[in-house]
JSON list of C-alpha atoms in Angstrom, two decimals:
[
{"chain": "A", "resi": 355, "resn": "MET", "atom": "CA", "xyz": [16.63, -38.89, -49.39]},
{"chain": "A", "resi": 356, "resn": "ALA", "atom": "CA", "xyz": [15.05, -35.60, -50.31]},
{"chain": "A", "resi": 357, "resn": "THR", "atom": "CA", "xyz": [12.63, -35.29, -53.18]},
{"chain": "A", "resi": 358, "resn": "ALA", "atom": "CA", "xyz": [11.66, -32.31, -55.27]},
{"chain": "A", "resi": 359, "resn": "GLY", "atom": "CA", "xyz": [7.98, -32.57, -56.17]},
{"chain": "A", "resi": 360, "resn": "ASP", "atom": "CA", "xyz": [7.29, -35.67, -58.26]},
{"chain": "A", "resi": 361, "resn": "GLU", "atom": "CA", "xyz": [10.90, -36.01, -59.36]},
{"chain": "A", "resi": 362, "resn": "GLU", "atom": "CA", "xyz": [13.27, -38.81, -58.54]},
{"chain": "A", "resi": 363, "resn": "PRO", "atom": "CA", "xyz": [14.74, -38.79, -55.01]},
{"chain": "A", "resi": 364, "resn": "ILE", "atom": "CA", "xyz": [17.74, -36.52, -54.62]},
{"chain": "A", "resi": 365, "resn": "ALA", "atom": "CA", "xyz": [20.70, -38.25, -52.98]},
{"chain": "A", "resi": 366, "resn": "PRO", "atom": "CA", "xyz": [22.31, -36.28, -50.17]},
{"chain": "A", "resi": 367, "resn": "SER", "atom": "CA", "xyz": [25.62, -34.67, -51.03]},
{"chain": "A", "resi": 368, "resn": "ASP", "atom": "CA", "xyz": [28.78, -36.02, -49.44]},
{"chain": "A", "resi": 369, "resn": "SER", "atom": "CA", "xyz": [28.79, -33.10, -46.98]},
{"chain": "A", "resi": 370, "resn": "GLU", "atom": "CA", "xyz": [25.11, -33.69, -46.07]},
{"chain": "A", "resi": 371, "resn": "ASP", "atom": "CA", "xyz": [25.82, -37.39, -45.60]},
{"chain": "A", "resi": 372, "resn": "ALA", "atom": "CA", "xyz": [28.85, -36.63, -43.41]},
{"chain": "A", "resi": 373, "resn": "ASP", "atom": "CA", "xyz": [26.73, -34.19, -41.38]},
{"chain": "A", "resi": 374, "resn": "LEU", "atom": "CA", "xyz": [24.01, -36.81, -40.85]},
{"chain": "A", "resi": 375, "resn": "GLN", "atom": "CA", "xyz": [26.62, -39.37, -39.82]},
{"chain": "A", "resi": 376, "resn": "ALA", "atom": "CA", "xyz": [28.19, -36.94, -37.33]},
{"chain": "A", "resi": 377, "resn": "LYS", "atom": "CA", "xyz": [24.76, -36.15, -35.89]},
{"chain": "A", "resi": 378, "resn": "GLY", "atom": "CA", "xyz": [23.98, -39.85, -35.64]},
{"chain": "A", "resi": 379, "resn": "ARG", "atom": "CA", "xyz": [27.22, -40.46, -33.76]},
{"chain": "A", "resi": 380, "resn": "ALA", "atom": "CA", "xyz": [26.48, -37.53, -31.46]},
{"chain": "A", "resi": 381, "resn": "LEU", "atom": "CA", "xyz": [23.09, -39.01, -30.57]},
{"chain": "A", "resi": 382, "resn": "SER", "atom": "CA", "xyz": [24.50, -42.51, -30.08]},
{"chain": "A", "resi": 383, "resn": "SER", "atom": "CA", "xyz": [25.55, -41.82, -26.49]},
{"chain": "A", "resi": 384, "resn": "PRO", "atom": "CA", "xyz": [23.14, -42.10, -23.55]},
{"chain": "A", "resi": 385, "resn": "LEU", "atom": "CA", "xyz": [25.28, -39.55, -21.70]},
{"chain": "A", "resi": 386, "resn": "ARG", "atom": "CA", "xyz": [24.91, -37.01, -24.51]},
{"chain": "A", "resi": 387, "resn": "MET", "atom": "CA", "xyz": [21.16, -37.68, -24.67]},
{"chain": "A", "resi": 388, "resn": "ARG", "atom": "CA", "xyz": [20.98, -36.93, -20.94]},
{"chain": "A", "resi": 389, "resn": "VAL", "atom": "CA", "xyz": [22.96, -33.71, -21.47]},
{"chain": "A", "resi": 390, "resn": "LEU", "atom": "CA", "xyz": [20.40, -32.61, -24.06]},
{"chain": "A", "resi": 391, "resn": "ARG", "atom": "CA", "xyz": [17.59, -33.36, -21.63]},
{"chain": "A", "resi": 392, "resn": "LEU", "atom": "CA", "xyz": [19.30, -31.40, -18.83]},
{"chain": "A", "resi": 393, "resn": "CYS", "atom": "CA", "xyz": [19.83, -28.40, -21.12]},
{"chain": "A", "resi": 394, "resn": "ALA", "atom": "CA", "xyz": [16.34, -28.40, -22.62]},
{"chain": "A", "resi": 395, "resn": "PHE", "atom": "CA", "xyz": [14.84, -25.86, -20.22]},
{"chain": "A", "resi": 396, "resn": "GLU", "atom": "CA", "xyz": [17.84, -24.49, -18.36]},
{"chain": "A", "resi": 397, "resn": "SER", "atom": "CA", "xyz": [21.26, -23.44, -19.55]},
{"chain": "A", "resi": 398, "resn": "ARG", "atom": "CA", "xyz": [24.04, -25.38, -17.82]},
{"chain": "A", "resi": 399, "resn": "THR", "atom": "CA", "xyz": [27.80, -25.14, -17.78]},
{"chain": "A", "resi": 400, "resn": "ASN", "atom": "CA", "xyz": [30.21, -27.97, -18.44]},
{"chain": "A", "resi": 401, "resn": "LYS", "atom": "CA", "xyz": [31.00, -28.08, -14.70]},
{"chain": "A", "resi": 402, "resn": "GLU", "atom": "CA", "xyz": [27.30, -28.24, -13.74]},
{"chain": "A", "resi": 403, "resn": "LEU", "atom": "CA", "xyz": [26.66, -31.03, -16.25]},
{"chain": "A", "resi": 404, "resn": "ALA", "atom": "CA", "xyz": [29.67, -33.01, -15.02]},
{"chain": "A", "resi": 405, "resn": "GLU", "atom": "CA", "xyz": [28.46, -32.73, -11.41]},
{"chain": "A", "resi": 406, "resn": "LEU", "atom": "CA", "xyz": [24.85, -33.63, -12.26]},
{"chain": "A", "resi": 407, "resn": "LEU", "atom": "CA", "xyz": [25.88, -36.68, -14.27]},
{"chain": "A", "resi": 408, "resn": "GLY", "atom": "CA", "xyz": [28.78, -37.76, -12.07]},
{"chain": "A", "resi": 409, "resn": "VAL", "atom": "CA", "xyz": [31.51, -37.61, -14.71]},
{"chain": "A", "resi": 410, "resn": "ASN", "atom": "CA", "xyz": [34.90, -35.95, -14.98]},
{"chain": "A", "resi": 411, "resn": "PRO", "atom": "CA", "xyz": [34.70, -32.36, -16.32]},
{"chain": "A", "resi": 412, "resn": "GLY", "atom": "CA", "xyz": [37.23, -33.23, -19.06]},
{"chain": "A", "resi": 413, "resn": "THR", "atom": "CA", "xyz": [35.06, -36.11, -20.23]},
{"chain": "A", "resi": 414, "resn": "MET", "atom": "CA", "xyz": [32.01, -33.88, -20.12]},
{"chain": "A", "resi": 415, "resn": "LEU", "atom": "CA", "xyz": [33.80, -31.23, -22.18]},
{"chain": "A", "resi": 416, "resn": "HIS", "atom": "CA", "xyz": [34.35, -33.79, -24.95]},
{"chain": "A", "resi": 417, "resn": "HIS", "atom": "CA", "xyz": [30.62, -34.61, -24.98]},
{"chain": "A", "resi": 418, "resn": "VAL", "atom": "CA", "xyz": [29.57, -30.95, -24.83]},
{"chain": "A", "resi": 419, "resn": "ARG", "atom": "CA", "xyz": [31.89, -30.07, -27.73]},
{"chain": "A", "resi": 420, "resn": "THR", "atom": "CA", "xyz": [30.47, -32.96, -29.78]},
{"chain": "A", "resi": 421, "resn": "LEU", "atom": "CA", "xyz": [26.95, -31.66, -29.20]},
{"chain": "A", "resi": 422, "resn": "VAL", "atom": "CA", "xyz": [27.95, -28.05, -30.00]},
{"chain": "A", "resi": 423, "resn": "ASN", "atom": "CA", "xyz": [29.79, -29.08, -33.18]},
{"chain": "A", "resi": 424, "resn": "THR", "atom": "CA", "xyz": [26.72, -30.95, -34.46]},
{"chain": "A", "resi": 425, "resn": "GLY", "atom": "CA", "xyz": [24.25, -28.18, -33.58]},
{"chain": "A", "resi": 426, "resn": "PHE", "atom": "CA", "xyz": [22.48, -29.93, -30.70]},
{"chain": "A", "resi": 427, "resn": "LEU", "atom": "CA", "xyz": [23.80, -27.48, -28.07]},
{"chain": "A", "resi": 428, "resn": "VAL", "atom": "CA", "xyz": [24.52, -23.79, -28.41]},
{"chain": "A", "resi": 429, "resn": "ALA", "atom": "CA", "xyz": [26.76, -21.72, -26.17]},
{"chain": "A", "resi": 430, "resn": "GLU", "atom": "CA", "xyz": [25.09, -18.78, -24.50]},
{"chain": "A", "resi": 431, "resn": "PRO", "atom": "CA", "xyz": [26.91, -15.60, -23.46]},
{"chain": "A", "resi": 432, "resn": "PRO", "atom": "CA", "xyz": [29.58, -16.27, -20.82]},
{"chain": "A", "resi": 433, "resn": "ARG", "atom": "CA", "xyz": [28.74, -15.44, -17.23]},
{"chain": "A", "resi": 434, "resn": "THR", "atom": "CA", "xyz": [30.73, -14.94, -14.06]},
{"chain": "A", "resi": 435, "resn": "GLY", "atom": "CA", "xyz": [30.83, -18.02, -11.87]},
{"chain": "A", "resi": 436, "resn": "ALA", "atom": "CA", "xyz": [32.06, -18.74, -8.39]},
{"chain": "A", "resi": 437, "resn": "GLN", "atom": "CA", "xyz": [35.21, -16.85, -7.42]},
{"chain": "A", "resi": 438, "resn": "GLY", "atom": "CA", "xyz": [34.97, -14.71, -10.56]},
{"chain": "A", "resi": 439, "resn": "SER", "atom": "CA", "xyz": [35.63, -17.51, -13.03]},
{"chain": "A", "resi": 440, "resn": "ARG", "atom": "CA", "xyz": [34.28, -17.30, -16.59]},
{"chain": "A", "resi": 441, "resn": "GLU", "atom": "CA", "xyz": [31.60, -19.91, -17.30]},
{"chain": "A", "resi": 442, "resn": "VAL", "atom": "CA", "xyz": [29.90, -20.73, -20.57]},
{"chain": "A", "resi": 443, "resn": "PRO", "atom": "CA", "xyz": [26.35, -22.06, -20.22]},
{"chain": "A", "resi": 444, "resn": "TYR", "atom": "CA", "xyz": [24.88, -24.27, -22.93]},
{"chain": "A", "resi": 445, "resn": "ARG", "atom": "CA", "xyz": [21.29, -24.77, -24.02]},
{"chain": "A", "resi": 446, "resn": "ALA", "atom": "CA", "xyz": [19.78, -27.52, -26.17]},
{"chain": "A", "resi": 447, "resn": "THR", "atom": "CA", "xyz": [18.64, -26.27, -29.57]},
{"chain": "A", "resi": 448, "resn": "GLY", "atom": "CA", "xyz": [15.81, -28.78, -30.04]},
{"chain": "A", "resi": 449, "resn": "LEU", "atom": "CA", "xyz": [17.48, -30.11, -33.19]},
{"chain": "A", "resi": 450, "resn": "SER", "atom": "CA", "xyz": [17.51, -33.64, -31.77]},
{"chain": "A", "resi": 451, "resn": "TRP", "atom": "CA", "xyz": [13.71, -33.68, -31.98]},
{"chain": "A", "resi": 452, "resn": "THR", "atom": "CA", "xyz": [13.79, -33.48, -35.78]},
{"chain": "A", "resi": 453, "resn": "THR", "atom": "CA", "xyz": [17.03, -35.33, -36.52]},
{"chain": "A", "resi": 454, "resn": "PRO", "atom": "CA", "xyz": [16.61, -38.84, -37.93]},
{"chain": "A", "resi": 455, "resn": "MET", "atom": "CA", "xyz": [17.98, -41.36, -35.45]},
{"chain": "A", "resi": 456, "resn": "PRO", "atom": "CA", "xyz": [18.16, -44.74, -37.18]},
{"chain": "A", "resi": 457, "resn": "ASN", "atom": "CA", "xyz": [19.20, -47.69, -35.04]},
{"chain": "A", "resi": 458, "resn": "THR", "atom": "CA", "xyz": [19.15, -45.74, -31.78]},
{"chain": "A", "resi": 459, "resn": "SER", "atom": "CA", "xyz": [16.32, -47.51, -29.97]},
{"chain": "A", "resi": 460, "resn": "TYR", "atom": "CA", "xyz": [18.72, -49.24, -27.60]},
{"chain": "A", "resi": 461, "resn": "VAL", "atom": "CA", "xyz": [20.48, -45.93, -26.90]},
{"chain": "A", "resi": 462, "resn": "LEU", "atom": "CA", "xyz": [17.12, -44.43, -25.93]},
{"chain": "A", "resi": 463, "resn": "VAL", "atom": "CA", "xyz": [16.27, -47.43, -23.74]},
{"chain": "A", "resi": 464, "resn": "GLU", "atom": "CA", "xyz": [19.67, -47.17, -22.01]},
{"chain": "A", "resi": 465, "resn": "THR", "atom": "CA", "xyz": [19.17, -43.41, -21.60]},
{"chain": "A", "resi": 466, "resn": "PHE", "atom": "CA", "xyz": [15.76, -44.07, -20.05]},
{"chain": "A", "resi": 467, "resn": "LEU", "atom": "CA", "xyz": [17.21, -46.64, -17.65]},
{"chain": "A", "resi": 468, "resn": "GLN", "atom": "CA", "xyz": [19.93, -44.19, -16.59]},
{"chain": "A", "resi": 469, "resn": "GLN", "atom": "CA", "xyz": [17.33, -41.45, -16.11]},
{"chain": "A", "resi": 470, "resn": "ILE", "atom": "CA", "xyz": [15.20, -43.53, -13.76]},
{"chain": "A", "resi": 471, "resn": "ALA", "atom": "CA", "xyz": [18.08, -45.03, -11.76]},
{"chain": "A", "resi": 472, "resn": "GLY", "atom": "CA", "xyz": [17.62, -44.03, -8.15]},
{"chain": "A", "resi": 473, "resn": "LEU", "atom": "CA", "xyz": [14.00, -42.91, -8.48]},
{"chain": "A", "resi": 474, "resn": "GLU", "atom": "CA", "xyz": [11.40, -44.34, -6.14]},
{"chain": "A", "resi": 475, "resn": "SER", "atom": "CA", "xyz": [8.98, -46.70, -7.89]},
{"chain": "A", "resi": 476, "resn": "GLU", "atom": "CA", "xyz": [6.05, -44.43, -6.99]},
{"chain": "A", "resi": 477, "resn": "ASP", "atom": "CA", "xyz": [7.75, -41.62, -8.95]},
{"chain": "A", "resi": 478, "resn": "ILE", "atom": "CA", "xyz": [7.54, -43.56, -12.23]},
{"chain": "A", "resi": 479, "resn": "ASP", "atom": "CA", "xyz": [4.19, -43.94, -13.96]},
{"chain": "A", "resi": 480, "resn": "THR", "atom": "CA", "xyz": [4.26, -46.90, -16.32]},
{"chain": "A", "resi": 481, "resn": "ALA", "atom": "CA", "xyz": [1.81, -48.81, -18.42]},
{"chain": "A", "resi": 482, "resn": "TRP", "atom": "CA", "xyz": [2.33, -52.02, -20.30]},
{"chain": "A", "resi": 483, "resn": "LEU", "atom": "CA", "xyz": [-0.16, -54.02, -22.28]},
{"chain": "A", "resi": 484, "resn": "GLY", "atom": "CA", "xyz": [-0.32, -56.37, -25.18]},
{"chain": "A", "resi": 485, "resn": "LEU", "atom": "CA", "xyz": [-2.34, -55.49, -28.23]},
{"chain": "A", "resi": 486, "resn": "LYS", "atom": "CA", "xyz": [-3.35, -57.40, -31.33]},
{"chain": "A", "resi": 487, "resn": "LEU", "atom": "CA", "xyz": [-3.78, -54.84, -34.11]},
{"chain": "A", "resi": 488, "resn": "ASN", "atom": "CA", "xyz": [-4.20, -54.91, -37.85]},
{"chain": "A", "resi": 489, "resn": "ASP", "atom": "CA", "xyz": [-2.03, -52.55, -39.91]},
{"chain": "A", "resi": 490, "resn": "ALA", "atom": "CA", "xyz": [-4.66, -49.78, -40.02]},
{"chain": "A", "resi": 491, "resn": "HIS", "atom": "CA", "xyz": [-5.22, -49.79, -36.26]},
{"chain": "A", "resi": 492, "resn": "LYS", "atom": "CA", "xyz": [-1.47, -49.95, -35.59]},
{"chain": "A", "resi": 493, "resn": "LYS", "atom": "CA", "xyz": [-0.97, -46.87, -37.77]},
{"chain": "A", "resi": 494, "resn": "GLU", "atom": "CA", "xyz": [-3.88, -45.09, -36.07]},
{"chain": "A", "resi": 495, "resn": "LEU", "atom": "CA", "xyz": [-2.46, -45.79, -32.59]},
{"chain": "A", "resi": 496, "resn": "LEU", "atom": "CA", "xyz": [1.04, -44.62, -33.50]},
{"chain": "A", "resi": 497, "resn": "ASP", "atom": "CA", "xyz": [-0.26, -41.52, -35.31]},
{"chain": "A", "resi": 498, "resn": "ARG", "atom": "CA", "xyz": [-2.42, -40.53, -32.34]},
{"chain": "A", "resi": 499, "resn": "LEU", "atom": "CA", "xyz": [0.36, -41.14, -29.79]},
{"chain": "A", "resi": 500, "resn": "PHE", "atom": "CA", "xyz": [2.89, -39.18, -31.84]},
{"chain": "A", "resi": 501, "resn": "GLY", "atom": "CA", "xyz": [0.32, -36.43, -32.45]},
{"chain": "A", "resi": 502, "resn": "LEU", "atom": "CA", "xyz": [-0.31, -36.05, -28.72]},
{"chain": "A", "resi": 503, "resn": "ILE", "atom": "CA", "xyz": [3.42, -35.91, -27.96]},
{"chain": "A", "resi": 504, "resn": "ILE", "atom": "CA", "xyz": [3.93, -33.28, -30.70]},
{"chain": "A", "resi": 505, "resn": "GLU", "atom": "CA", "xyz": [0.98, -31.26, -29.38]},
{"chain": "A", "resi": 506, "resn": "PHE", "atom": "CA", "xyz": [2.50, -31.03, -25.91]},
{"chain": "A", "resi": 507, "resn": "LYS", "atom": "CA", "xyz": [6.01, -30.35, -27.26]},
{"chain": "A", "resi": 508, "resn": "GLU", "atom": "CA", "xyz": [4.75, -27.49, -29.43]},
{"chain": "A", "resi": 509, "resn": "ARG", "atom": "CA", "xyz": [2.97, -25.87, -26.48]},
{"chain": "A", "resi": 510, "resn": "GLY", "atom": "CA", "xyz": [6.35, -25.04, -25.02]},
{"chain": "A", "resi": 511, "resn": "PRO", "atom": "CA", "xyz": [7.30, -25.19, -21.36]},
{"chain": "A", "resi": 512, "resn": "ASP", "atom": "CA", "xyz": [4.93, -24.02, -18.64]},
{"chain": "A", "resi": 513, "resn": "ALA", "atom": "CA", "xyz": [6.54, -21.16, -16.72]},
{"chain": "A", "resi": 514, "resn": "ASP", "atom": "CA", "xyz": [5.30, -22.64, -13.44]},
{"chain": "A", "resi": 515, "resn": "GLY", "atom": "CA", "xyz": [5.88, -26.27, -14.47]},
{"chain": "A", "resi": 516, "resn": "ALA", "atom": "CA", "xyz": [8.16, -29.01, -13.16]},
{"chain": "A", "resi": 517, "resn": "THR", "atom": "CA", "xyz": [10.34, -30.95, -15.61]},
{"chain": "A", "resi": 518, "resn": "TYR", "atom": "CA", "xyz": [9.46, -34.51, -16.59]},
{"chain": "A", "resi": 519, "resn": "SER", "atom": "CA", "xyz": [10.68, -37.07, -19.10]},
{"chain": "A", "resi": 520, "resn": "LEU", "atom": "CA", "xyz": [8.45, -39.18, -21.30]},
{"chain": "A", "resi": 521, "resn": "PHE", "atom": "CA", "xyz": [9.61, -42.45, -22.85]},
{"chain": "A", "resi": 522, "resn": "THR", "atom": "CA", "xyz": [7.45, -44.66, -25.05]},
{"chain": "A", "resi": 523, "resn": "ALA", "atom": "CA", "xyz": [8.26, -47.90, -26.79]},
{"chain": "A", "resi": 524, "resn": "PHE", "atom": "CA", "xyz": [6.15, -49.82, -29.26]},
{"chain": "A", "resi": 525, "resn": "HIS", "atom": "CA", "xyz": [7.43, -53.19, -30.41]},
{"chain": "A", "resi": 526, "resn": "PRO", "atom": "CA", "xyz": [6.26, -56.57, -31.67]},
{"chain": "A", "resi": 527, "resn": "ASP", "atom": "CA", "xyz": [6.09, -59.39, -29.16]},
{"chain": "A", "resi": 528, "resn": "VAL", "atom": "CA", "xyz": [9.09, -61.68, -29.52]},
{"chain": "A", "resi": 529, "resn": "ASN", "atom": "CA", "xyz": [7.04, -64.66, -28.41]},
{"chain": "A", "resi": 530, "resn": "PRO", "atom": "CA", "xyz": [3.47, -63.91, -29.47]},
{"chain": "A", "resi": 531, "resn": "PRO", "atom": "CA", "xyz": [0.76, -66.11, -28.04]},
{"chain": "A", "resi": 532, "resn": "ALA", "atom": "CA", "xyz": [-0.19, -69.19, -29.98]},
{"chain": "A", "resi": 533, "resn": "PRO", "atom": "CA", "xyz": [-3.18, -68.75, -32.28]},
{"chain": "A", "resi": 534, "resn": "ALA", "atom": "CA", "xyz": [-6.50, -69.56, -30.68]},
{"chain": "A", "resi": 535, "resn": "GLU", "atom": "CA", "xyz": [-7.74, -73.10, -31.22]},
{"chain": "A", "resi": 536, "resn": "PRO", "atom": "CA", "xyz": [-10.73, -73.27, -33.57]},
{"chain": "A", "resi": 537, "resn": "THR", "atom": "CA", "xyz": [-13.96, -74.00, -31.78]},
{"chain": "A", "resi": 538, "resn": "THR", "atom": "CA", "xyz": [-16.35, -76.59, -33.10]}
]
């Protein structure tokens, strides 16, 4: 909920709530998340997206329209394609970066798994470790990680750069280790 200064929280209007729900539904699909990633630095047509993601162009059109209608993709000026056909390229707006995405962690994990399918293991840099942190250190770690990600995002793309994806996950251990035995 929004707030105005020190006043009570302002409840979203019905139209704002409906807009947030539509955006949440739009971001609830790993396929649509992959479309946004593919259109982040290069405009792509419905046909190009369908080919890259191995789906039917009609199915892709549904997903593209959903992303356009919720503001996550924007159509660019039409261009002439193969054999003189009219093509509409789409580019991601970046709105997904600032849109609240409650309960979408599993969507992002599934999107990540789809993104790495078929890659060679040496093409994926991973790290995994267990930590035991108090609340202050947990907050510090998350703030610094998020700050670093924001710093690189705000730099914008390198003209001579290659595209990469970054996925992070921070979660409590389901089966934490037993407490250490007291020493005497």
